[in-house]
Structure formats: C-alpha cells, structure tokens
mmCIF file of C-alpha atoms in Angstrom:
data_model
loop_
_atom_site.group_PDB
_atom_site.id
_atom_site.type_symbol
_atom_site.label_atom_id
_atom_site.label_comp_id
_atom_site.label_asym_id
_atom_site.label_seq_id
_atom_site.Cartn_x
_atom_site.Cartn_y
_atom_site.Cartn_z
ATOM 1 C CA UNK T 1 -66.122 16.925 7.765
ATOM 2 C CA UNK T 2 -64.035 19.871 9.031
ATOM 3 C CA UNK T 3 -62.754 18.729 12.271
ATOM 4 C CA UNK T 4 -60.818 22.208 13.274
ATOM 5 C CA UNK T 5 -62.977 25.353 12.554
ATOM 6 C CA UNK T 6 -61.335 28.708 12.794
ATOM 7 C CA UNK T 7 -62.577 32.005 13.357
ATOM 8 C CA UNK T 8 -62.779 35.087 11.910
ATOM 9 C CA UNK T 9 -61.928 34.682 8.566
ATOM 10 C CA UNK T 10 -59.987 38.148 8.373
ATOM 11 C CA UNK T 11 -59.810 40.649 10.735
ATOM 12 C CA UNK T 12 -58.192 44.181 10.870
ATOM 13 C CA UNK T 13 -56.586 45.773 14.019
ATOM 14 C CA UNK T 14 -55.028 48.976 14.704
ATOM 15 C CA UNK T 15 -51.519 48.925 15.438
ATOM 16 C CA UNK T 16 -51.015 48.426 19.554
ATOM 17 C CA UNK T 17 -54.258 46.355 19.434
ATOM 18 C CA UNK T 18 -54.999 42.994 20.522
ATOM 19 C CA UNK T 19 -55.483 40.614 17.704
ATOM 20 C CA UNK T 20 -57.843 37.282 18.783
ATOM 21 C CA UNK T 21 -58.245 34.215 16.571
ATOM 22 C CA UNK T 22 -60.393 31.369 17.793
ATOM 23 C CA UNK T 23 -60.608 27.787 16.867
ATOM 24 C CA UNK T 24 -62.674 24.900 18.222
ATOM 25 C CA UNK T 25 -61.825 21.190 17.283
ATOM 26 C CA UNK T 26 -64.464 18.031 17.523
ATOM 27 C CA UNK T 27 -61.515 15.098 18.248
ATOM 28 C CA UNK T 28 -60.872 14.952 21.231
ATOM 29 C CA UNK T 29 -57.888 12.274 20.578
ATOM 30 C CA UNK T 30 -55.825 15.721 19.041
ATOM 31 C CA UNK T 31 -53.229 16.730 21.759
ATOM 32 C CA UNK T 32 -50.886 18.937 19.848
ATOM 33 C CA UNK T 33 -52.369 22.834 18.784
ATOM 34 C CA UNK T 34 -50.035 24.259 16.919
ATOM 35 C CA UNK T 35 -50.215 27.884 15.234
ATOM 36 C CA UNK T 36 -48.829 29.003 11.974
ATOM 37 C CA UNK T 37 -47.963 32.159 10.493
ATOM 38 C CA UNK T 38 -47.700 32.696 6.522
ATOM 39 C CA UNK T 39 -47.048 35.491 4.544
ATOM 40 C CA UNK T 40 -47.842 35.749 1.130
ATOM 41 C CA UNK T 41 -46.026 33.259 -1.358
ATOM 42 C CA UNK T 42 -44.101 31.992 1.793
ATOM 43 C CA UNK T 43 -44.487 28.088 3.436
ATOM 44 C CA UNK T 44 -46.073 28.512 6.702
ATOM 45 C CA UNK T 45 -44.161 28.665 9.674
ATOM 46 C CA UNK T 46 -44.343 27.809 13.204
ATOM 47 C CA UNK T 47 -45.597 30.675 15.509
ATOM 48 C CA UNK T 48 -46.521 29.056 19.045
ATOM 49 C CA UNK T 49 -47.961 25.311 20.142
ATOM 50 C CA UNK T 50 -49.199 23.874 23.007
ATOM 51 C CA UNK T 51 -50.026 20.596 24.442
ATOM 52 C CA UNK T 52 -53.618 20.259 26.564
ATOM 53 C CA UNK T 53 -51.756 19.940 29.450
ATOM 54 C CA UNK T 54 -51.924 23.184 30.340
ATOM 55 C CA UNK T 55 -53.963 26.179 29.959
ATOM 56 C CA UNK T 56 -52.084 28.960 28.798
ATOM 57 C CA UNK T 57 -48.756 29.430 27.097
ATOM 58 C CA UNK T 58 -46.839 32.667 25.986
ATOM 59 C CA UNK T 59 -44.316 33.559 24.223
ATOM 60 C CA UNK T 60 -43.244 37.345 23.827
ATOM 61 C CA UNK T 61 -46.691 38.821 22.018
ATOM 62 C CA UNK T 62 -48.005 35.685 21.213
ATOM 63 C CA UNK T 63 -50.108 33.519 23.632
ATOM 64 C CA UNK T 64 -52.465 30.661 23.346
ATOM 65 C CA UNK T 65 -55.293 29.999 25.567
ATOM 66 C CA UNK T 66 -56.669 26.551 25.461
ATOM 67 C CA UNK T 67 -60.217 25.322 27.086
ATOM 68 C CA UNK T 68 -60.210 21.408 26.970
ATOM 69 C CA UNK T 69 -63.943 21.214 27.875
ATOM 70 C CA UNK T 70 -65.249 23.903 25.329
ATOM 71 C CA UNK T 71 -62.470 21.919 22.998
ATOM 72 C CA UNK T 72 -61.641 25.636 22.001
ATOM 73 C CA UNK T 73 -58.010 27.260 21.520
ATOM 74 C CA UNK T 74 -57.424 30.630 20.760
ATOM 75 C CA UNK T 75 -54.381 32.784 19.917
ATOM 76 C CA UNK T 76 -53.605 36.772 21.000
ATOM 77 C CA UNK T 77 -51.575 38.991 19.397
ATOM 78 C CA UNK T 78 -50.658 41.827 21.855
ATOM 79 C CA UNK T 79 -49.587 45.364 20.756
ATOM 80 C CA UNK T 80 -49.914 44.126 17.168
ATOM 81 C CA UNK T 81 -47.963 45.563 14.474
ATOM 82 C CA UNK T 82 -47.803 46.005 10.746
ATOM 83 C CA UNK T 83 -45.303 43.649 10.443
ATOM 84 C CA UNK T 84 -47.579 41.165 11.867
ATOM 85 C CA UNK T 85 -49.921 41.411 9.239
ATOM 86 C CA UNK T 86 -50.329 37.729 7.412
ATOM 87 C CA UNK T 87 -52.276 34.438 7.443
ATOM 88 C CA UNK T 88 -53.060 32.448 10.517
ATOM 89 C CA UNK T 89 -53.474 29.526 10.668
ATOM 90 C CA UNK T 90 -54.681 26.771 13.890
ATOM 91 C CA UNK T 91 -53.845 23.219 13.546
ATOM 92 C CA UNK T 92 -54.644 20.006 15.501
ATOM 93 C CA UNK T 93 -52.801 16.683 15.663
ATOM 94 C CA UNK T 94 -52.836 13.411 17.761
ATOM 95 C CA UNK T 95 -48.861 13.005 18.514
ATOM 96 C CA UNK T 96 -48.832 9.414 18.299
ATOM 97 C CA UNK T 97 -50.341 9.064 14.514
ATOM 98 C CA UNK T 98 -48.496 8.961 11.911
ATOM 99 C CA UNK T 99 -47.842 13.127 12.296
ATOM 100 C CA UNK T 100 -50.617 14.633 10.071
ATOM 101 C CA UNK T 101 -51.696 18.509 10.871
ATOM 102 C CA UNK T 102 -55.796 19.043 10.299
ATOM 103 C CA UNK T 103 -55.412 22.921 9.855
ATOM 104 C CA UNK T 104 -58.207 25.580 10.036
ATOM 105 C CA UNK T 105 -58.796 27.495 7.035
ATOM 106 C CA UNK T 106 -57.199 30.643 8.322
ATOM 107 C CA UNK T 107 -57.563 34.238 9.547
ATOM 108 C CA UNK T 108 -55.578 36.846 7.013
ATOM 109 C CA UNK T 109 -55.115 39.411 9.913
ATOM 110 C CA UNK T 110 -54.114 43.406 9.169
ATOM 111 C CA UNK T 111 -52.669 45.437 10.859
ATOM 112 C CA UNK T 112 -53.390 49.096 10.142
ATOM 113 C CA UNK T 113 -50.219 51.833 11.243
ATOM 114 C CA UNK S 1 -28.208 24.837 7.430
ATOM 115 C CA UNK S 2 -30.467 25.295 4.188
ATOM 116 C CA UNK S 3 -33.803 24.921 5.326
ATOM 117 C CA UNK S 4 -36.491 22.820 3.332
ATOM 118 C CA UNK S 5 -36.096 23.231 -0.901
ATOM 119 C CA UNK S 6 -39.108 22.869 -3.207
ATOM 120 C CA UNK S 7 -39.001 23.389 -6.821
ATOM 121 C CA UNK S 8 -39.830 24.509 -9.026
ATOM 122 C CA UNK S 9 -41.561 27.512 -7.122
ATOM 123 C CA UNK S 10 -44.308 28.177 -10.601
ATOM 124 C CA UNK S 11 -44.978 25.072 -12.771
ATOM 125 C CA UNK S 12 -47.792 26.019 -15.417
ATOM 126 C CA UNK S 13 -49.083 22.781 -17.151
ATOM 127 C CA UNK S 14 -51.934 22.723 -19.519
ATOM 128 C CA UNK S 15 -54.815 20.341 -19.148
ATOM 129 C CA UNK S 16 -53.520 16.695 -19.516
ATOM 130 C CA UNK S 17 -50.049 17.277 -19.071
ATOM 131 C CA UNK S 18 -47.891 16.217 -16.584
ATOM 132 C CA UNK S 19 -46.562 18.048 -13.478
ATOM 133 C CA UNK S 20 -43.490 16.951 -10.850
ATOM 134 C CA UNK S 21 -42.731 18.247 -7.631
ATOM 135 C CA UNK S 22 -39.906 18.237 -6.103
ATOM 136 C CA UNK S 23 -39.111 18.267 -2.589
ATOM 137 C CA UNK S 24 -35.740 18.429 -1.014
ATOM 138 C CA UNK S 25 -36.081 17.959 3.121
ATOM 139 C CA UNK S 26 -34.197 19.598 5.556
ATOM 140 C CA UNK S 27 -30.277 18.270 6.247
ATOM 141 C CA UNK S 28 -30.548 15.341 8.494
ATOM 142 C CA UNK S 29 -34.506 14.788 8.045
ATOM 143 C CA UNK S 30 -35.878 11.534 6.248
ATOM 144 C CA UNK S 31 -39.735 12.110 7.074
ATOM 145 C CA UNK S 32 -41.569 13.982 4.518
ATOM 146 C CA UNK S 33 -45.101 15.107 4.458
ATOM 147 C CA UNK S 34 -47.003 16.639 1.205
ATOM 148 C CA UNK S 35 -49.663 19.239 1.904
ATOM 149 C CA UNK S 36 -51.954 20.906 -0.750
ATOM 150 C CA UNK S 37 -53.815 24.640 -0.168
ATOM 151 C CA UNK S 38 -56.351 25.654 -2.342
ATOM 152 C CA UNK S 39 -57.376 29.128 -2.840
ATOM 153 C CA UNK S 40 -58.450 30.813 0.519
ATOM 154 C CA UNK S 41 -58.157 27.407 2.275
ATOM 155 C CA UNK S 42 -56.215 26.020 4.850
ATOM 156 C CA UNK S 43 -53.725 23.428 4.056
ATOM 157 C CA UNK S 44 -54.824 19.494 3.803
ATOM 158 C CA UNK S 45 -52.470 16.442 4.214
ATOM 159 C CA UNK S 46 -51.631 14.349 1.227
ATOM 160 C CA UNK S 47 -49.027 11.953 2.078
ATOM 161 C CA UNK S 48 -46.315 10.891 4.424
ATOM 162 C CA UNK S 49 -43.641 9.432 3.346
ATOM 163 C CA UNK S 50 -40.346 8.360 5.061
ATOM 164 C CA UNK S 51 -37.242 7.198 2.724
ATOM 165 C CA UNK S 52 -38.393 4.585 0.385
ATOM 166 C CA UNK S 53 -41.725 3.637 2.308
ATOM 167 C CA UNK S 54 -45.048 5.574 1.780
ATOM 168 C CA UNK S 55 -46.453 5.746 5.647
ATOM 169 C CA UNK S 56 -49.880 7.328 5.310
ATOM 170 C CA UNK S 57 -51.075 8.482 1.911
ATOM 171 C CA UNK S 58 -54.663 9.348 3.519
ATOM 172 C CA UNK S 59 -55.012 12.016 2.380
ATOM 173 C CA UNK S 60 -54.156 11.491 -1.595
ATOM 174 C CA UNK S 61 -56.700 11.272 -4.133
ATOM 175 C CA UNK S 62 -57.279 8.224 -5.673
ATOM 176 C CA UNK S 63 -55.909 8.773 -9.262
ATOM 177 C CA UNK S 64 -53.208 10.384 -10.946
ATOM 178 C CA UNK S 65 -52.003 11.687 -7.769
ATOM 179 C CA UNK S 66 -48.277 9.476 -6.744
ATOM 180 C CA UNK S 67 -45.477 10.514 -4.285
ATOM 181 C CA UNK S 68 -41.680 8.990 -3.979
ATOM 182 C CA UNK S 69 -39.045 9.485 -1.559
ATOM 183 C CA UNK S 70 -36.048 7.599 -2.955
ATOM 184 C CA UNK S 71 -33.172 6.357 -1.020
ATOM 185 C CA UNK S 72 -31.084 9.187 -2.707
ATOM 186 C CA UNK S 73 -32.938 12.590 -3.882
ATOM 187 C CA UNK S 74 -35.733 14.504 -3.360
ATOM 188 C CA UNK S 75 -38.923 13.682 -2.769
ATOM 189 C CA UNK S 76 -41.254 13.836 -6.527
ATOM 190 C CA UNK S 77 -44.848 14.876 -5.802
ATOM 191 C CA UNK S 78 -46.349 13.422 -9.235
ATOM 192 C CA UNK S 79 -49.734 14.751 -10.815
ATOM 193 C CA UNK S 80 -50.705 12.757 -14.302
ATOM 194 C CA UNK S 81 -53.124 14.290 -16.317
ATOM 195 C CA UNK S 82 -53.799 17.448 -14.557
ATOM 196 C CA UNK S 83 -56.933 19.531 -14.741
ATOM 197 C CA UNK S 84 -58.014 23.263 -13.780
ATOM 198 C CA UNK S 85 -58.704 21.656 -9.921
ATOM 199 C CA UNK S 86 -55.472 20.586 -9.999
ATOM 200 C CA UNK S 87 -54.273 24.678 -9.319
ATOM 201 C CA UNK S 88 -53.406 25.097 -6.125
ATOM 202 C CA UNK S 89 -50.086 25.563 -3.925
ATOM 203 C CA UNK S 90 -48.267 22.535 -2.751
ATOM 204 C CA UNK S 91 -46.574 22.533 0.067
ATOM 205 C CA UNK S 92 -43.819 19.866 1.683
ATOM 206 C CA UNK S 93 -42.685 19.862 5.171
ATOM 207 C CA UNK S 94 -39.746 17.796 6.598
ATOM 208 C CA UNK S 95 -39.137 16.793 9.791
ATOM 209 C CA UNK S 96 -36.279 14.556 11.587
ATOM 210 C CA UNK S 97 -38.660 12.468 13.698
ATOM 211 C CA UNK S 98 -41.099 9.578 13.276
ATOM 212 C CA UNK S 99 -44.788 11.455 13.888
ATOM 213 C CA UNK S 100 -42.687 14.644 14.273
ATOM 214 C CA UNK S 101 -46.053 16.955 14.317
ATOM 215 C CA UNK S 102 -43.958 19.336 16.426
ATOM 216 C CA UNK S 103 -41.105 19.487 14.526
ATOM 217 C CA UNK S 104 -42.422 19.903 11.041
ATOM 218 C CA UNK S 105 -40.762 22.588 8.772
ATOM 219 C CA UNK S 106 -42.228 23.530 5.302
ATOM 220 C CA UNK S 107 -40.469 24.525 2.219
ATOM 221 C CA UNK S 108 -41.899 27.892 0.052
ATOM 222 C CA UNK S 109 -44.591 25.604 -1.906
ATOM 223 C CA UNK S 110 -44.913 25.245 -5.352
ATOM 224 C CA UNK S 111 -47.662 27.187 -7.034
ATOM 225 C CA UNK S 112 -49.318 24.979 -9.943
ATOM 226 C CA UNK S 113 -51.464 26.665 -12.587
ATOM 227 C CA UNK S 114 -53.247 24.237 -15.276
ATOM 228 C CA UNK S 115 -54.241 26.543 -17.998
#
C-alpha cells in the first residue's frame, strides 16, 4: 500500500517557470511533510518541511502549500533554473513514531536554459 | 563538521556473496536510520537503530537482511547471500534526536550491483 503518492513523475520547465509537484497522503496520523532534493549519485537532502499547522510556508523559491482536508501538499519552484534540475522527492511522517519517512516515488524535474 | 560517511560508495558482489555497509553518522548523532531506493523509486525505510539497540526494523526483510550499531564504529548494513534484487542504492541518514524526522541527514548511499 503506497500511503504518499506523488505527482508527475518528471516534468520539464523552461527556465523562469514555475515548477509544481503534488502529493496526496491517506494517514492522516502523518504531521511532518518534508521535501527532498537529490541529484544524481548524491543522498537526498532537505529542501523545505512543514507541519499541518499551517497552510503555506516559503522559503526563497521554494514554497509548500498544504490542504489538510484534500490531505494534499504540493511544492513550487518559482523562476526555476537549470541548476534546479534533479529529483524530488515528498515525504510524510508522524513525529512521535519512532522517526520513519514514507517518501513518494519522485518527480526528476528539468529545467531547460 | 564532516557530514554523514557511507562506504564503500560501489560494492559489486556476485550472487551468493556477501555485502557490508557501512555507515558512519554525523559527529554528535547516535540515531541511525537505513533506507533502500530501487531503480526509479522513492526511498523505503529499513531500520532504525540507536547505539547498540535496534528500535524499529519494520521495514527489513525477513532474511539475510541484519543491521548493527555498535557502541564504538559505524553502523554495518549486512546483506547474506545476495541476489540480482538485492541492486539497489542504500542510503543511511543520522540524526541527533530520538524520532528526529526533522532532523535527519543522509550520507551519499552506497550503490550495490549483484552480478
């Protein structure tokens, strides 16, 4: 049972676009949505998180949008560029377990100049 | 302040051998958690494992699969008798607090091909 689904698998966006990655969860005990970022042969690294708390959070390009009720979290990339070109990745976790992620199965985003 | 080591980087094993990962956590961090990525997949949790105690090992299959995180040393992600669906990337991630989910920092991987 995949209990975060992410969305689109890859997508390609001109540079100065707005990149948009969706995922949607099915626990509704998860309160921690981080995102990761890889790049190729790298470990993945922490991008932006947020808690359901709140509905929004944004941090230089990078934002998150979170609807509790649609149990759906997104992530935008504004005035993408090249450099942001790698492997997304949405995550889930219920802070008081014992600290597991449940990750999507990413987005390889592109960036075209 | 070295972040979190992981070798060897490539380990190729053939069928039935035996493959160990190693896992050295950030300075200062004594929680350890194992991840595995397959091909075009998202990573999935293996174990969790603080020094000396395994705390969830959920996510490990059943056989051949063992993980230590000794009082001194890294942390040895063990694989007995591997086969082909064995190859995959294996990733560790350290972190300084108990059910740190927020605070979780992950090495380069290791990238296992069984021949």
């Amino acid at each position: 049972q995949q209990q975060v689904k992410q969305s689109p698998q890859s997508l390609i966006v001109q540079k100065g676009g707005i990149s948009i990655i969706n995922c949607a969860y099915e626990n509704t005990a998860f309160d921690y949505f981080p995102w990761y970022q890889q790049f190729p042969g790298k470990g993945p690294a922490l991008l932006i998180a947020i808690r359901p708390d709140v509905s929004e959070k944004k941090e230089g390009r990078f934002t998150i949008s979170f609807n509790k009720s649609a149990k759906q979290f997104s992530l935008h990339i504004m005035d993408s560029q090249p450099g942001d070109s790698a492997t997304y990745f949405c995550a889930a976790s219920r802070r008081r377990s014992q600290g597991n992620l449940i990750f999507g199965k990413g987005t390889k985003l592109s960036v075209k100049p | 302040n070295a972040g979190v080591m992981q070798n060897p980087r490539h380990l190729v094993r053939r069928r039935g051998q035996e493959a160990r990962l190693r896992c050295s956590p950030m300075k200062g961090h004594s929680h350890v958690y194992w991840y595995r990525q397959l091909p075009e997949e998202g990573l999935k949790f293996m174990v969790y494992l603080q020094k000396e105690n395994i705390i969830d090992e959920s996510g490990m299959p059943k056989e051949r699969f063992s993980a230590e995180f000794p009082k001194e040393g890294p942390s040895i992600l063990r694989i007995q008798q591997v086969v082909r669906g064995d190859s995959a990337a294996y990733f560790c991630a350290s972190s300084p607090l108990t059910s740190g989910v927020d605070t979780q920092y992950f090495g380069p991987g290791t990238r296992l091909t069984v021949l």
